[in-house]
PDB file of C-alpha atoms in Angstrom:
ATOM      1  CA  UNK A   1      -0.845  12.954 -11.919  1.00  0.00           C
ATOM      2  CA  UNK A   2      -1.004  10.063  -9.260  1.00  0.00           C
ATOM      3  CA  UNK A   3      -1.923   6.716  -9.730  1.00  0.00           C
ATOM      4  CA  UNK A   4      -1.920   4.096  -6.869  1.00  0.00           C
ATOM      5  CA  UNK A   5      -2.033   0.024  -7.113  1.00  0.00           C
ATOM      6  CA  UNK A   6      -3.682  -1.667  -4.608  1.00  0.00           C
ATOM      7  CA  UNK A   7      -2.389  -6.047  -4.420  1.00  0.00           C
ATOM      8  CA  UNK A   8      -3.818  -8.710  -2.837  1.00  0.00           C
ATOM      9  CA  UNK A   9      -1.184 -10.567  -0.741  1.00  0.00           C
ATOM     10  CA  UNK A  10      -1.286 -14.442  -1.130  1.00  0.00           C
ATOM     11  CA  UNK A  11       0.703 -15.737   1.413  1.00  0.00           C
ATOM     12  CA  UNK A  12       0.662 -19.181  -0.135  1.00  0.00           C
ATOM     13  CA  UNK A  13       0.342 -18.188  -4.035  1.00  0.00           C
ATOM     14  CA  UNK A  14       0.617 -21.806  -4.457  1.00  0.00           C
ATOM     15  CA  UNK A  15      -2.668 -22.613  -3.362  1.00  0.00           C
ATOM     16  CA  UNK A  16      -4.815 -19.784  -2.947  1.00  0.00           C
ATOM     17  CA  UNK A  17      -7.423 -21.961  -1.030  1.00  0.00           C
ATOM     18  CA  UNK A  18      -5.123 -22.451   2.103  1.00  0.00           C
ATOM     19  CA  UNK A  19      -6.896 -20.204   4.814  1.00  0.00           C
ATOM     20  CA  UNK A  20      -3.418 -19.152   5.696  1.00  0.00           C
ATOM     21  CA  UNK A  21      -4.191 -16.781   2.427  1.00  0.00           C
ATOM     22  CA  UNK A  22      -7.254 -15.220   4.360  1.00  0.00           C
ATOM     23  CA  UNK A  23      -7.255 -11.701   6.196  1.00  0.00           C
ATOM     24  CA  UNK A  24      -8.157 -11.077   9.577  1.00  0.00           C
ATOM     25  CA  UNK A  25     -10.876 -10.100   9.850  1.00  0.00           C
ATOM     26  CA  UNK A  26     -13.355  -8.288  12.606  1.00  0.00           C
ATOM     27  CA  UNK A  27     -16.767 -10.372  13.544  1.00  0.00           C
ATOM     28  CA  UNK A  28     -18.528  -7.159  12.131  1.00  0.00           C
ATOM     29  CA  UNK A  29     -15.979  -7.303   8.880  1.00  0.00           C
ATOM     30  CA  UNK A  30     -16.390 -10.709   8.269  1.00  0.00           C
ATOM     31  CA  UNK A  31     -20.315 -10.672   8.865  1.00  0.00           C
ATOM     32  CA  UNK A  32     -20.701  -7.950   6.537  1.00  0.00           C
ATOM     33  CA  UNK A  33     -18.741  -9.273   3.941  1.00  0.00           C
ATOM     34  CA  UNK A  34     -21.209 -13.191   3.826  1.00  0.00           C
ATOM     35  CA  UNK A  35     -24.330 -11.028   4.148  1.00  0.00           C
ATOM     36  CA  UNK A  36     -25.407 -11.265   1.134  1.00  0.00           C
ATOM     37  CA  UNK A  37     -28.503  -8.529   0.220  1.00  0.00           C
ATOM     38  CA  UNK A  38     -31.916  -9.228  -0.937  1.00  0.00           C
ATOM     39  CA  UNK A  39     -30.730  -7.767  -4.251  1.00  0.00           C
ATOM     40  CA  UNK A  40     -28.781  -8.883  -7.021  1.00  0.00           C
ATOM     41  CA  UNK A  41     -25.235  -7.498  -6.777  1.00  0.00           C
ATOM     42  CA  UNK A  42     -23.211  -7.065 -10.109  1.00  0.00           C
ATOM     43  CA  UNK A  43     -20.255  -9.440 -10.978  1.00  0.00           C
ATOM     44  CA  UNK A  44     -17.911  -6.283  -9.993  1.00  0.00           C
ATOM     45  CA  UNK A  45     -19.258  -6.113  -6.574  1.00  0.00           C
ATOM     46  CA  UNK A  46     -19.349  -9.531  -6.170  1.00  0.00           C
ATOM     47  CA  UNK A  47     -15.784  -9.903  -6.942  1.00  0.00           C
ATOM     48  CA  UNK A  48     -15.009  -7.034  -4.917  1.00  0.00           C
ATOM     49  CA  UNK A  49     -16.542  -8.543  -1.851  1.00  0.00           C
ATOM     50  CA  UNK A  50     -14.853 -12.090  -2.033  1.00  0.00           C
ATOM     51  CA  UNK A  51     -11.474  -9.915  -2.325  1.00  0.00           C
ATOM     52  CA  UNK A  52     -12.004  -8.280   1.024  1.00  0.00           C
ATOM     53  CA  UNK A  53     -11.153 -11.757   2.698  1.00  0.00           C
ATOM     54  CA  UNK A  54      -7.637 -12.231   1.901  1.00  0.00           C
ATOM     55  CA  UNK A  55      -5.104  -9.316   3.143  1.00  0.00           C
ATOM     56  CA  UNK A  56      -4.940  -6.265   0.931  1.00  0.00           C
ATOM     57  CA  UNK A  57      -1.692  -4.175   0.420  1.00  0.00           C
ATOM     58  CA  UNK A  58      -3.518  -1.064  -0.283  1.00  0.00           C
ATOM     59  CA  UNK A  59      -2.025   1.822  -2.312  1.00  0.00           C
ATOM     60  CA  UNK A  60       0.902  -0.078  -2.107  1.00  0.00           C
ATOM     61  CA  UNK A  61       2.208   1.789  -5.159  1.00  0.00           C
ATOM     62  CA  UNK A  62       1.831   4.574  -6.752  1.00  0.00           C
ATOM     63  CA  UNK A  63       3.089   6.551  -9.634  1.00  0.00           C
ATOM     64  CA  UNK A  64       3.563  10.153  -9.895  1.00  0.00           C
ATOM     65  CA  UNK A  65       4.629  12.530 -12.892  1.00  0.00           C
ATOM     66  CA  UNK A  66       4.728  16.232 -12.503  1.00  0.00           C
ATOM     67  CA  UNK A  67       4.628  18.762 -15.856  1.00  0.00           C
ATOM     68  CA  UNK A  68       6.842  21.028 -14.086  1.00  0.00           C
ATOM     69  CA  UNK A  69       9.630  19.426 -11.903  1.00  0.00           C
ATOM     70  CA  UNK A  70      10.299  21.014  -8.501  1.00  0.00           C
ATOM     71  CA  UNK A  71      10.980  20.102  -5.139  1.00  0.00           C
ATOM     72  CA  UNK A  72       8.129  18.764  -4.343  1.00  0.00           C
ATOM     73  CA  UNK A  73       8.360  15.830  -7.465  1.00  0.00           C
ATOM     74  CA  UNK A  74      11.679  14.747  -6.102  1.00  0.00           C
ATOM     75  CA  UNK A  75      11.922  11.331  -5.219  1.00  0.00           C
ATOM     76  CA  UNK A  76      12.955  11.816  -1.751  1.00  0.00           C
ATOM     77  CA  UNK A  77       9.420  13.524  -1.081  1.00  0.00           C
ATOM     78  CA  UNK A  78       7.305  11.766  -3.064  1.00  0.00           C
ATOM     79  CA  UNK A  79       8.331   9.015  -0.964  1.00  0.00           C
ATOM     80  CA  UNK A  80       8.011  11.082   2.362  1.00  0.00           C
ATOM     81  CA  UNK A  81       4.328  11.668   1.367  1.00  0.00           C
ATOM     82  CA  UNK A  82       3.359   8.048  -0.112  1.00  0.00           C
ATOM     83  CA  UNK A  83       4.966   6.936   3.528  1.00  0.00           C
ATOM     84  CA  UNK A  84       3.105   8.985   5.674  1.00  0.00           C
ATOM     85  CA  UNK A  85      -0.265   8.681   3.505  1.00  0.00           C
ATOM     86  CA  UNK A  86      -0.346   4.767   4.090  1.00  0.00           C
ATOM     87  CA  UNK A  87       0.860   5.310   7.723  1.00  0.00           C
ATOM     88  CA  UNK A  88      -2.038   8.005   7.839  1.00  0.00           C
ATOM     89  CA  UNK A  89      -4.735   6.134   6.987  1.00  0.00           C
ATOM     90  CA  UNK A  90      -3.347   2.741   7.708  1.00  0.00           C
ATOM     91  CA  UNK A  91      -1.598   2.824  10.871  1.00  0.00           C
ATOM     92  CA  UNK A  92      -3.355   5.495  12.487  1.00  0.00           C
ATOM     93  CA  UNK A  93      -4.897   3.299  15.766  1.00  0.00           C
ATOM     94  CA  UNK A  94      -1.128   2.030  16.337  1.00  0.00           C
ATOM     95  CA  UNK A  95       0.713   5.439  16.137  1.00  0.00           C
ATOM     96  CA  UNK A  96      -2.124   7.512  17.985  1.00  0.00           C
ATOM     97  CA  UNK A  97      -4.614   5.363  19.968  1.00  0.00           C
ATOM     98  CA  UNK A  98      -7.280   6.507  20.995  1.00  0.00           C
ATOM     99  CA  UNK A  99      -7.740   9.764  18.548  1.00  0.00           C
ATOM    100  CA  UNK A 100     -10.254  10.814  15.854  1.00  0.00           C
ATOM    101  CA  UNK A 101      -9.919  10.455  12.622  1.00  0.00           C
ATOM    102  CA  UNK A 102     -10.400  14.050  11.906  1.00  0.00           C
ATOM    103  CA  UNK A 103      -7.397  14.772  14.863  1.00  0.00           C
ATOM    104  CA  UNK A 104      -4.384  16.390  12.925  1.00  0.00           C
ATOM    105  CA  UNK A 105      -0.685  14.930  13.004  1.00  0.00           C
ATOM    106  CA  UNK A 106       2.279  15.528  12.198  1.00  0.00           C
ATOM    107  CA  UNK A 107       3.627  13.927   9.915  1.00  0.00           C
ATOM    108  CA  UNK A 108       5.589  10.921  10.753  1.00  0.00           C
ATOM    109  CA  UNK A 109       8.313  10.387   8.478  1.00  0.00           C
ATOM    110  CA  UNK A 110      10.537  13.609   7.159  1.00  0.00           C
ATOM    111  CA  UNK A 111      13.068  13.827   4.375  1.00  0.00           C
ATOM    112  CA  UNK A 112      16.097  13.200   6.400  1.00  0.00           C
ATOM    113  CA  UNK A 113      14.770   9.748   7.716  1.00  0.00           C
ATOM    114  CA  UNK A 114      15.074   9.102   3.461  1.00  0.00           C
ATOM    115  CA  UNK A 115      18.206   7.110   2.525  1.00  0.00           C
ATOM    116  CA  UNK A 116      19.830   8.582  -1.285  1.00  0.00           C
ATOM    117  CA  UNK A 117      22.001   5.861  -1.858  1.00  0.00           C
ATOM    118  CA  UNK A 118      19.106   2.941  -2.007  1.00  0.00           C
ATOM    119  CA  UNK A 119      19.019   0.498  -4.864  1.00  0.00           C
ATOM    120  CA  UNK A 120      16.234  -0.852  -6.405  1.00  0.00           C
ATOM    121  CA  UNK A 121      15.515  -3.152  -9.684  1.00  0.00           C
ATOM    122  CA  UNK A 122      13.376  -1.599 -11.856  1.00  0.00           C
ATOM    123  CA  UNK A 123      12.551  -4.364 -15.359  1.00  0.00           C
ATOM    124  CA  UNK A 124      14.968  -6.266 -13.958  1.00  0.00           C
ATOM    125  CA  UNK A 125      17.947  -3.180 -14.077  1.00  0.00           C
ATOM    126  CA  UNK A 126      19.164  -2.232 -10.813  1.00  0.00           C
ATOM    127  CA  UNK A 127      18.612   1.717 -10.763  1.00  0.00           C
ATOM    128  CA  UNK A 128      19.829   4.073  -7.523  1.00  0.00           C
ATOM    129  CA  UNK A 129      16.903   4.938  -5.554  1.00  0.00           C
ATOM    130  CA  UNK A 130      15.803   6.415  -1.984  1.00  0.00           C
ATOM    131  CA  UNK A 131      14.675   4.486   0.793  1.00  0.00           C
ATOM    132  CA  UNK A 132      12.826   5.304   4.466  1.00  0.00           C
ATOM    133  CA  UNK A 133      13.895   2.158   6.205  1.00  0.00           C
ATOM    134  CA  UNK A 134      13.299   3.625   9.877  1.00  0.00           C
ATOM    135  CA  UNK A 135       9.779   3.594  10.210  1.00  0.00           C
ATOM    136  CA  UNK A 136       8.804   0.117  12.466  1.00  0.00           C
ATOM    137  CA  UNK A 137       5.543  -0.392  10.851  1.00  0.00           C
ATOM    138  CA  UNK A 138       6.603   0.024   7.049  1.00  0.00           C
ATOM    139  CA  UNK A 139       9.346   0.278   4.551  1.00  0.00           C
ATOM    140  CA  UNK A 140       9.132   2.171   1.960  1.00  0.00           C
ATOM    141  CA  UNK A 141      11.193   2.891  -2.120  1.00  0.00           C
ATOM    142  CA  UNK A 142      11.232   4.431  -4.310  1.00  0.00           C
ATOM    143  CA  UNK A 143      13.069   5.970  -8.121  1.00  0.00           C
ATOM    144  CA  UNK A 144      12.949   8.035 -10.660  1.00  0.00           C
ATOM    145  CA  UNK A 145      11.327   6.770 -13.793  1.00  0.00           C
ATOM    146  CA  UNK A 146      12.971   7.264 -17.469  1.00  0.00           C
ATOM    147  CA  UNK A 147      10.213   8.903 -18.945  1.00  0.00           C
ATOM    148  CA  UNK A 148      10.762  11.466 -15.984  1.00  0.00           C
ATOM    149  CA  UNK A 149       7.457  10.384 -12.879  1.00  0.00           C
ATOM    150  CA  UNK A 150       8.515   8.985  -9.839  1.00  0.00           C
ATOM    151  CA  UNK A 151       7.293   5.166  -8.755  1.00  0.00           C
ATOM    152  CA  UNK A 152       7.106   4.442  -4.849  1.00  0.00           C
ATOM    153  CA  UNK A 153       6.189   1.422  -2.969  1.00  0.00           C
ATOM    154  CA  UNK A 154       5.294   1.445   0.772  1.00  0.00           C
ATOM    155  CA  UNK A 155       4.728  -2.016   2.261  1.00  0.00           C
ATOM    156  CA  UNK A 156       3.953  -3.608   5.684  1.00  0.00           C
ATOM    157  CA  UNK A 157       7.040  -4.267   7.470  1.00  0.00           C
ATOM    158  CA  UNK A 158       5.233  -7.305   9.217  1.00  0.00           C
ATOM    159  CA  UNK A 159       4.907  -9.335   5.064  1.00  0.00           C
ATOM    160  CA  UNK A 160       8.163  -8.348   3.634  1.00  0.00           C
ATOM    161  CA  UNK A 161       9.409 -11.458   3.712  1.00  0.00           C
ATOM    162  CA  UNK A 162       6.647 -12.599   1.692  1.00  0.00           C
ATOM    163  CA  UNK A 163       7.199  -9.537  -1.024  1.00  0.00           C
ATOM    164  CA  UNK A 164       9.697  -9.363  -4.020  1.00  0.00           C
ATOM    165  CA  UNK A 165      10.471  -5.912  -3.672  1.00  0.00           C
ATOM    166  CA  UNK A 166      10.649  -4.802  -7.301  1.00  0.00           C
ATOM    167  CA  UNK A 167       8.851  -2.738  -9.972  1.00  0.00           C
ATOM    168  CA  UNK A 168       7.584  -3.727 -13.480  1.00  0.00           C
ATOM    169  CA  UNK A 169       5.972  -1.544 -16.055  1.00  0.00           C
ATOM    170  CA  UNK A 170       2.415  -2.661 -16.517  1.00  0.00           C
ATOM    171  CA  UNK A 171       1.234  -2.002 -19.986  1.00  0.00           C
TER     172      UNK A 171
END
């Protein structure tokens, strides 16, 4: 079981209506997203639509638990695979201009580009984790979890200075 958290990056949390906060955006993008249809949209949508102008850090984390522990639910490549997911479907103009979407690649990130001996603070306990720290468009962590799933995080390189780099539960 996966499940992946997409956040909305304010780059001034402190006042969310400085248009330093806003995304940018494509004339197309941004045209679509003030066109507003001849039919009444529900609050969801709505809400949906005014988050599409401020940066999104999509998929940004996700959280994985396998029933049966193998390879393949290790940290080092869940992380491998969260990394080249987001640089799949994220990154995809900048690593390989000019090709289709449907154009198959190899993957960009293997298990030896993981460092073992990461650290990372998980509920404010710093915990040993792995780390792909090579890649020049993203960075990427991640650990293993208590109750035995695997949480990883793959950001934008270009905001981490704007990112805490941490992981709470949610309840």
């Amino acid at each position: 079981m996966t499940a992946s958290i997409t956040y909305t990056l304010w780059r001034n949390p402190d006042d969310r209506s400085d248009p330093v906060n806003l995304a940018d955006l494509n004339e197309k993008t941004r045209r679509s997203i003030e066109e507003v249809p001849p039919w009444p949209r529900p609050p969801w949508l709505i809400e949906y639509v005014e988050r599409l102008r401020y940066p999104q850090l999509e998929e940004a984390v996700r959280t994985t638990w396998h029933r049966d522990p193998s390879e393949r639910s290790s940290v080092r490549s869940l992380l491998v695979d969260h990394v080249n997911h987001i640089l799949m479907n994220q990154y995809r103009q900048e690593l390989w201009p000019g090709s289709n979407p449907w154009d198959q690649h190899a993957p960009t990130v293997t298990g030896r580009m993981v460092n073992s001996q990461a650290r990372t603070l998980i509920n404010g306990v710093d915990m040993p984790g792995a780390e792909v720290d090579t890649d020049p468009f993203v960075y990427g962590i991640g650990a293993q979890l208590a109750g035995g799933g695997v949480v990883t995080a793959v950001l934008p390189r270009a905001e981490l200075m704007r990112i805490q780099v941490q992981f709470t539960t949610r309840r």
